[in-house]
Structure formats: C-alpha cells, structure tokens
Short mmCIF file of C-alpha atoms in Angstrom, two decimals:
data_model
loop_
_atom_site.label_atom_id
_atom_site.label_comp_id
_atom_site.label_asym_id
_atom_site.label_seq_id
_atom_site.Cartn_x
_atom_site.Cartn_y
_atom_site.Cartn_z
CA SER A 1 0.00 0.00 0.00
CA ASN A 2 2.91 2.35 0.71
CA THR A 3 4.27 1.75 -2.79
CA ILE A 4 0.91 2.58 -4.37
CA ASP A 5 0.63 5.76 -2.29
CA GLN A 6 4.09 6.87 -3.39
CA GLN A 7 3.26 6.26 -7.06
CA GLN A 8 0.04 8.24 -6.75
CA GLN A 9 2.00 11.14 -5.29
CA HIS A 10 4.33 11.12 -8.29
CA GLN A 11 1.41 11.11 -10.76
CA GLN A 12 0.42 14.55 -11.98
CA HIS A 13 -3.17 15.55 -12.63
CA ILE A 14 -4.70 18.07 -15.01
CA SER A 15 -6.88 20.80 -13.56
CA ARG A 16 -9.99 22.20 -15.19
CA PRO A 17 -9.44 25.33 -17.31
CA GLY A 18 -11.43 27.47 -14.86
CA SER A 19 -9.36 26.63 -11.79
CA GLN A 20 -6.41 29.02 -12.26
CA PRO A 21 -4.46 27.05 -14.95
CA ALA A 22 -1.32 29.19 -14.61
CA ALA A 23 -1.04 28.51 -10.90
CA ALA A 24 -1.77 24.83 -11.49
CA ALA A 25 0.97 24.63 -14.11
CA ALA A 26 3.43 26.32 -11.78
CA ALA A 27 2.48 23.94 -8.97
CA ALA A 28 2.92 20.97 -11.31
CA GLY A 29 6.36 22.22 -12.30
CA SER A 30 7.42 22.64 -8.68
CA SER A 31 6.16 19.16 -7.78
CA ASP A 32 8.13 17.74 -10.71
CA HIS A 33 11.28 19.33 -9.39
CA ALA A 34 10.58 18.17 -5.86
CA ASN A 35 10.02 14.58 -7.00
CA GLY A 36 13.25 14.58 -8.95
CA THR A 37 11.56 14.19 -12.35
CA ALA A 38 12.95 17.44 -13.75
CA ALA A 39 16.43 16.84 -15.14
CA ALA A 40 18.94 18.90 -17.04
CA SER A 41 18.38 19.11 -20.77
CA SER A 42 21.71 17.41 -21.42
CA SER A 43 20.61 14.34 -19.42
CA ILE A 44 17.21 13.89 -21.10
CA PRO A 45 17.38 10.97 -23.55
CA ALA A 46 16.31 11.50 -27.15
CA TRP A 47 13.43 9.04 -26.83
CA ALA A 48 11.85 10.85 -23.86
CA LEU A 49 8.46 12.47 -24.41
CA SER A 50 8.97 16.12 -25.36
CA PRO A 51 6.98 19.06 -26.75
CA ARG A 52 8.62 18.42 -30.13
CA MET A 53 7.25 14.86 -30.24
CA LEU A 54 3.81 16.04 -29.23
CA GLY A 55 3.96 18.80 -31.83
CA ASN A 56 4.76 16.27 -34.55
CA ALA A 57 1.77 14.15 -33.51
CA LEU A 58 -0.46 17.23 -33.69
CA HIS A 59 1.13 18.59 -36.91
CA LEU A 60 2.34 21.67 -35.03
CA ASP A 61 5.53 23.66 -35.34
CA SER A 62 7.10 23.50 -31.87
CA ASN A 63 9.24 26.58 -32.64
CA GLU A 64 6.28 28.94 -33.01
CA LEU A 65 4.15 30.49 -30.29
CA LEU A 66 0.59 29.18 -30.05
CA GLY A 67 -0.69 31.71 -27.52
CA ASP A 68 -1.30 31.25 -23.82
CA ASP A 69 -4.08 28.67 -24.28
CA GLY A 70 -2.08 26.76 -26.88
CA GLU A 71 1.09 26.62 -24.78
CA LEU A 72 -0.93 25.57 -21.73
CA PHE A 73 -2.55 22.81 -23.77
CA ILE A 74 0.85 21.46 -24.80
CA GLU A 75 2.02 21.42 -21.16
CA GLN A 76 -1.12 19.63 -19.98
CA ALA A 77 -1.04 17.19 -22.92
CA LEU A 78 2.50 16.19 -21.96
CA ILE A 79 1.25 15.38 -18.46
CA ALA A 80 -1.64 13.26 -19.74
CA SER A 81 0.54 11.42 -22.26
CA GLY A 82 3.27 10.84 -19.69
CA ASN A 83 0.79 9.41 -17.19
CA MET A 84 -0.59 7.08 -19.86
CA ILE A 85 2.88 5.82 -20.77
CA GLN A 86 3.69 5.31 -17.10
CA ALA A 87 0.49 3.33 -16.64
CA LEU A 88 1.26 1.05 -19.60
CA LEU A 89 4.56 0.06 -17.97
CA MET A 90 2.80 -1.35 -14.88
CA ASN A 91 1.27 -4.79 -14.41
CA ARG A 92 -2.10 -5.30 -16.04
CA SER A 93 -4.22 -4.84 -12.91
CA ARG A 94 -2.52 -1.63 -11.86
CA CYS A 95 -2.37 -0.40 -15.45
CA ARG A 96 -6.12 -0.82 -15.87
CA ARG A 97 -6.80 1.00 -12.62
CA ARG A 98 -4.43 3.84 -13.52
CA LEU A 99 -5.97 4.26 -16.99
CA ARG A 100 -9.44 4.53 -15.45
CA ARG A 101 -8.29 7.18 -12.99
CA GLY A 102 -6.65 9.13 -15.79
CA LEU A 103 -9.90 9.56 -17.72
CA GLU A 104 -10.76 12.61 -15.63
CA ASP A 105 -7.48 14.20 -16.72
CA TRP A 106 -8.28 13.53 -20.37
CA GLY A 107 -11.70 15.11 -19.84
CA ASN A 108 -10.09 18.26 -18.42
CA LEU A 109 -7.56 18.24 -21.26
CA TYR A 110 -10.45 18.23 -23.75
CA GLN A 111 -11.65 21.53 -22.25
CA HIS A 112 -8.13 22.93 -22.60
CA GLY A 113 -8.18 21.80 -26.23
CA LEU A 114 -11.46 23.60 -26.88
CA ASN A 115 -10.07 26.80 -25.35
CA ALA A 116 -6.92 26.57 -27.48
CA ASP A 117 -8.80 25.71 -30.70
CA ASN A 118 -10.98 28.81 -30.37
CA SER A 119 -8.28 31.21 -29.19
CA PRO A 120 -7.34 34.07 -31.57
CA GLN A 121 -3.64 33.14 -31.43
CA PHE A 122 -4.20 29.55 -32.54
CA GLU A 123 -6.67 30.63 -35.22
CA ALA A 124 -3.99 32.99 -36.55
CA TYR A 125 -1.49 30.11 -36.49
CA MET A 126 -3.86 28.01 -38.59
CA VAL A 127 -4.34 30.82 -41.13
CA VAL A 128 -0.59 31.35 -41.54
CA HIS A 129 -0.02 27.62 -42.11
CA GLY A 130 -2.95 27.23 -44.49
CA TRP A 131 -4.74 24.93 -42.05
CA LYS A 132 -8.46 24.83 -42.86
CA TRP A 133 -10.50 22.85 -40.36
CA ASP A 134 -14.00 21.77 -41.39
CA ASN A 135 -16.20 19.97 -38.88
CA GLU A 136 -18.95 17.61 -40.00
CA HIS A 137 -21.27 19.50 -37.64
CA PRO A 138 -21.01 23.31 -38.07
CA GLN A 139 -22.02 23.92 -34.44
CA ASP A 140 -19.21 21.71 -33.11
CA PRO A 141 -16.57 23.96 -31.48
CA ALA A 142 -13.91 21.23 -31.50
CA GLY A 143 -10.83 21.90 -33.59
CA PRO A 144 -7.73 19.77 -34.26
CA LEU A 145 -6.48 19.85 -30.65
CA ALA A 146 -9.77 18.81 -29.06
CA THR A 147 -10.27 16.20 -31.79
CA TRP A 148 -6.87 14.69 -31.01
CA VAL A 149 -7.74 14.55 -27.30
CA GLU A 150 -11.01 12.78 -28.06
CA ALA A 151 -9.21 10.22 -30.21
CA GLU A 152 -6.59 9.52 -27.53
CA THR A 153 -9.30 9.27 -24.87
CA CYS A 154 -11.12 6.66 -26.93
CA GLY A 155 -7.85 4.72 -27.24
CA VAL A 156 -7.39 4.76 -23.46
CA MET A 157 -10.96 3.57 -22.90
CA VAL A 158 -10.55 0.74 -25.41
CA GLN A 159 -7.39 -0.46 -23.66
CA HIS A 160 -9.15 -0.27 -20.30
CA LEU A 161 -12.07 -2.39 -21.53
CA LEU A 162 -9.93 -4.99 -23.31
CA MET A 163 -7.78 -5.52 -20.22
CA GLY A 164 -10.94 -6.69 -18.46
CA PHE A 165 -10.86 -9.79 -20.67
CA GLU A 166 -7.23 -10.51 -19.76
CA LEU A 167 -8.05 -10.19 -16.07
CA SER A 168 -11.26 -12.28 -16.34
CA LEU A 169 -13.40 -9.48 -14.93
CA TYR A 170 -16.43 -9.99 -17.17
CA GLU A 171 -19.21 -12.53 -17.11
CA PRO A 172 -20.38 -14.09 -20.38
CA ALA A 173 -23.58 -12.06 -20.08
CA ASP A 174 -21.46 -8.87 -20.24
CA TYR A 175 -19.68 -9.71 -23.49
CA GLN A 176 -22.32 -8.31 -25.85
CA MET A 177 -22.35 -4.93 -24.10
CA ILE A 178 -18.53 -4.77 -23.97
CA TYR A 179 -18.24 -5.70 -27.66
CA TRP A 180 -20.73 -2.98 -28.61
CA TYR A 181 -18.95 -0.36 -26.49
CA VAL A 182 -15.50 -1.25 -27.88
CA ASP A 183 -16.86 -1.13 -31.44
CA LEU A 184 -18.33 2.34 -30.81
CA LEU A 185 -15.11 3.67 -29.29
CA CYS A 186 -13.00 2.25 -32.13
CA MET A 187 -15.29 3.93 -34.68
CA VAL A 188 -14.90 7.34 -33.01
CA TRP A 189 -11.15 6.74 -32.60
CA GLN A 190 -10.62 5.91 -36.28
CA THR A 191 -12.92 8.70 -37.47
CA ASN A 192 -11.02 11.36 -35.52
CA LEU A 193 -7.61 10.07 -36.58
CA ALA A 194 -8.74 10.02 -40.22
CA LEU A 195 -10.05 13.58 -39.84
CA LEU A 196 -6.73 14.74 -38.42
CA ASP A 197 -4.79 13.03 -41.19
CA LYS A 198 -7.08 14.36 -43.93
CA GLN A 199 -7.02 17.98 -42.78
CA GLN A 200 -3.43 18.27 -41.66
CA PRO A 201 -1.67 21.49 -42.68
CA ALA A 202 0.56 21.63 -45.74
CA ARG A 203 4.17 20.88 -44.86
CA ILE A 204 6.72 22.51 -47.15
CA THR A 205 10.25 21.07 -46.98
CA VAL A 206 12.95 22.87 -48.94
CA PRO A 207 16.75 22.76 -48.86
CA ALA A 208 18.57 25.13 -46.54
CA ALA A 209 19.62 27.52 -49.33
CA ALA A 210 16.09 27.75 -50.71
CA ALA A 211 14.72 28.21 -47.20
CA ALA A 212 17.08 31.15 -46.61
CA ALA A 213 16.04 32.73 -49.92
CA ALA A 214 12.37 32.24 -49.09
CA LYS A 215 12.91 33.88 -45.72
CA THR A 216 14.49 36.90 -47.41
CA ASN A 217 11.65 37.18 -49.92
CA SER A 218 9.00 36.83 -47.25
CA SER A 219 10.50 39.72 -45.28
CA SER A 220 9.97 42.01 -48.29
CA ASN A 221 6.36 40.84 -48.73
CA LYS A 222 4.97 41.47 -45.28
CA GLY A 223 1.57 42.40 -46.65
CA ALA A 224 0.95 39.03 -48.29
CA ASN A 225 -1.44 36.54 -46.73
CA GLY A 226 -1.47 32.76 -46.41
CA LEU A 227 1.57 30.54 -46.57
CA ALA A 228 3.65 33.21 -48.33
CA GLY A 229 2.61 35.96 -45.89
CA GLY A 230 3.93 37.17 -42.57
CA LYS A 231 5.08 34.63 -40.04
CA LEU A 232 4.03 34.25 -36.47
CA PRO A 233 6.63 35.12 -33.84
CA THR A 234 8.80 32.17 -32.91
CA LYS A 235 9.81 31.27 -29.39
CA GLY A 236 13.39 32.27 -30.09
CA SER A 237 12.46 35.64 -31.56
CA SER A 238 10.05 36.27 -28.71
CA LYS A 239 12.75 35.66 -26.13
CA HIS A 240 15.22 37.79 -28.08
CA GLY A 241 12.71 40.62 -28.41
CA SER A 242 11.85 40.57 -24.73
CA SER A 243 15.52 40.52 -23.73
CA SER A 244 16.41 43.39 -26.09
CA GLY A 245 13.41 45.32 -24.83
CA SER A 246 14.51 44.88 -21.25
CA LYS A 247 18.03 45.98 -22.12
CA GLY A 248 16.68 49.07 -23.87
CA SER A 249 14.54 50.00 -20.89
CA ALA A 250 17.49 49.48 -18.56
CA ALA A 251 19.68 51.72 -20.69
CA ALA A 252 16.98 54.39 -20.72
#
C-alpha cells in the first residue's frame, strides 16, 4: 500500500481550465522538481516524451508560439501522455486501474483543447499555415487539438475495456455490451484520426539555401497573406525581443 501511495504522489493531474491554470501549471512544475523528475536538458534521452514529439503528432511547429491557451494545452497534454505511458509500464491490474483514474485528466484536457482551438492566437497560427478545419457538424466547437484529445481518450478507454478480458473481470452475459462499447469507441477513434490526417496542414520542406532565400523574400512581402505571408513570432524571436526590450529600458 505504501508503494501505491508513493506512485500516486508522483502522478500529476490536469486541472480544469477554470481553476487558475497558470497557478496549477506552476504547482505541477514545482512538484516535478521536488520529485526529482525534472532533469537537465543534457541528461534527457532523445526518446523521452517532449513538446517536439507532441507537436509532430499534432502537426504543429514546436518553434512557433501558439498563444497562452495553446502553450498551456501542450504542457497539460504532456502530463496526460506521460501518465498514460507510465500506466502502460505497470502490471495489467494496476495499469487498468491507472488508466481509469486518468480519464478525468483527459476530460479536463479536452476543455483545454477547446479553449486553445478557439483562441485568436491559434486561429492565426492556422491561417498562416494554411490549415483549414471543417467539422462535420457546423455547431461543433472542437478543432484539431480537441479532436486529437477525443481520439486519444477513446484509445485509453478501449485499452481499459480490453484488459478486463485478460483479467477475467467480465461474465459471459457482459460480453455483448462490452463488444458494442468497444466497437463504438473504435469507430470514433478511427474517425477522428482520419479527420486529423485528412485535414493536416501543408508541410513545405525545402533545402537550406532555398529556405534562406524564401525567408528573405517573405520579409519584403509582409503584406501578403497565407503561406507566403507574414510569419508568427517564434519562441526564439520572442525571447530575443523581450531581452532586447529589457536591455533598452534598462539603458533608458
């Protein structure tokens, strides 16, 4: 029981968007450091879960700013994904229990995804990258981030249900209901993944020399729109601008 309590202390949870997300993120970061999970960048292995990996799964450019809601979503998505990976490394009984407890986190992450999808900063990001998102239902506020969360949540629920067969938790009378539920979840899972793959933004890969020339041309055509138009501020340029601004104010 002591071992289970210690593992639950190390597991992070995702707060609802309305419960001071900035403070929650800061508290999560401090708990990471206290538990010894935060390591120096030089000691993090290349296969470890990172914002870059998550950005590739979501077809996002990890070097560009996504706004406050978008950056918060990435932080919370890393927590949910990390908890899921940690659960899958446990024995089947504990894994199933941990996946069930993590469903609340995925539900809160879905709300973060909705906030990010409908934020002006992320909508501007989608325009710059030529990312047009069309929902089957016009009144559905879900965008690519919330759709990805729904797909991953369905995957977690399917794993949770199938583990019940391995652990002999179901009676034969329950099989029909479980089969129907798994079939429904798999349909939603595949539909959302197909939607993400179909409507992913255009990725343009050019050699380094051509990329430098395109960057020079784009700087002279700041009024253009779409893929050839102005770029969003990157994380590096944002840091550089803030540091130069602070130096200028100090000099003044």
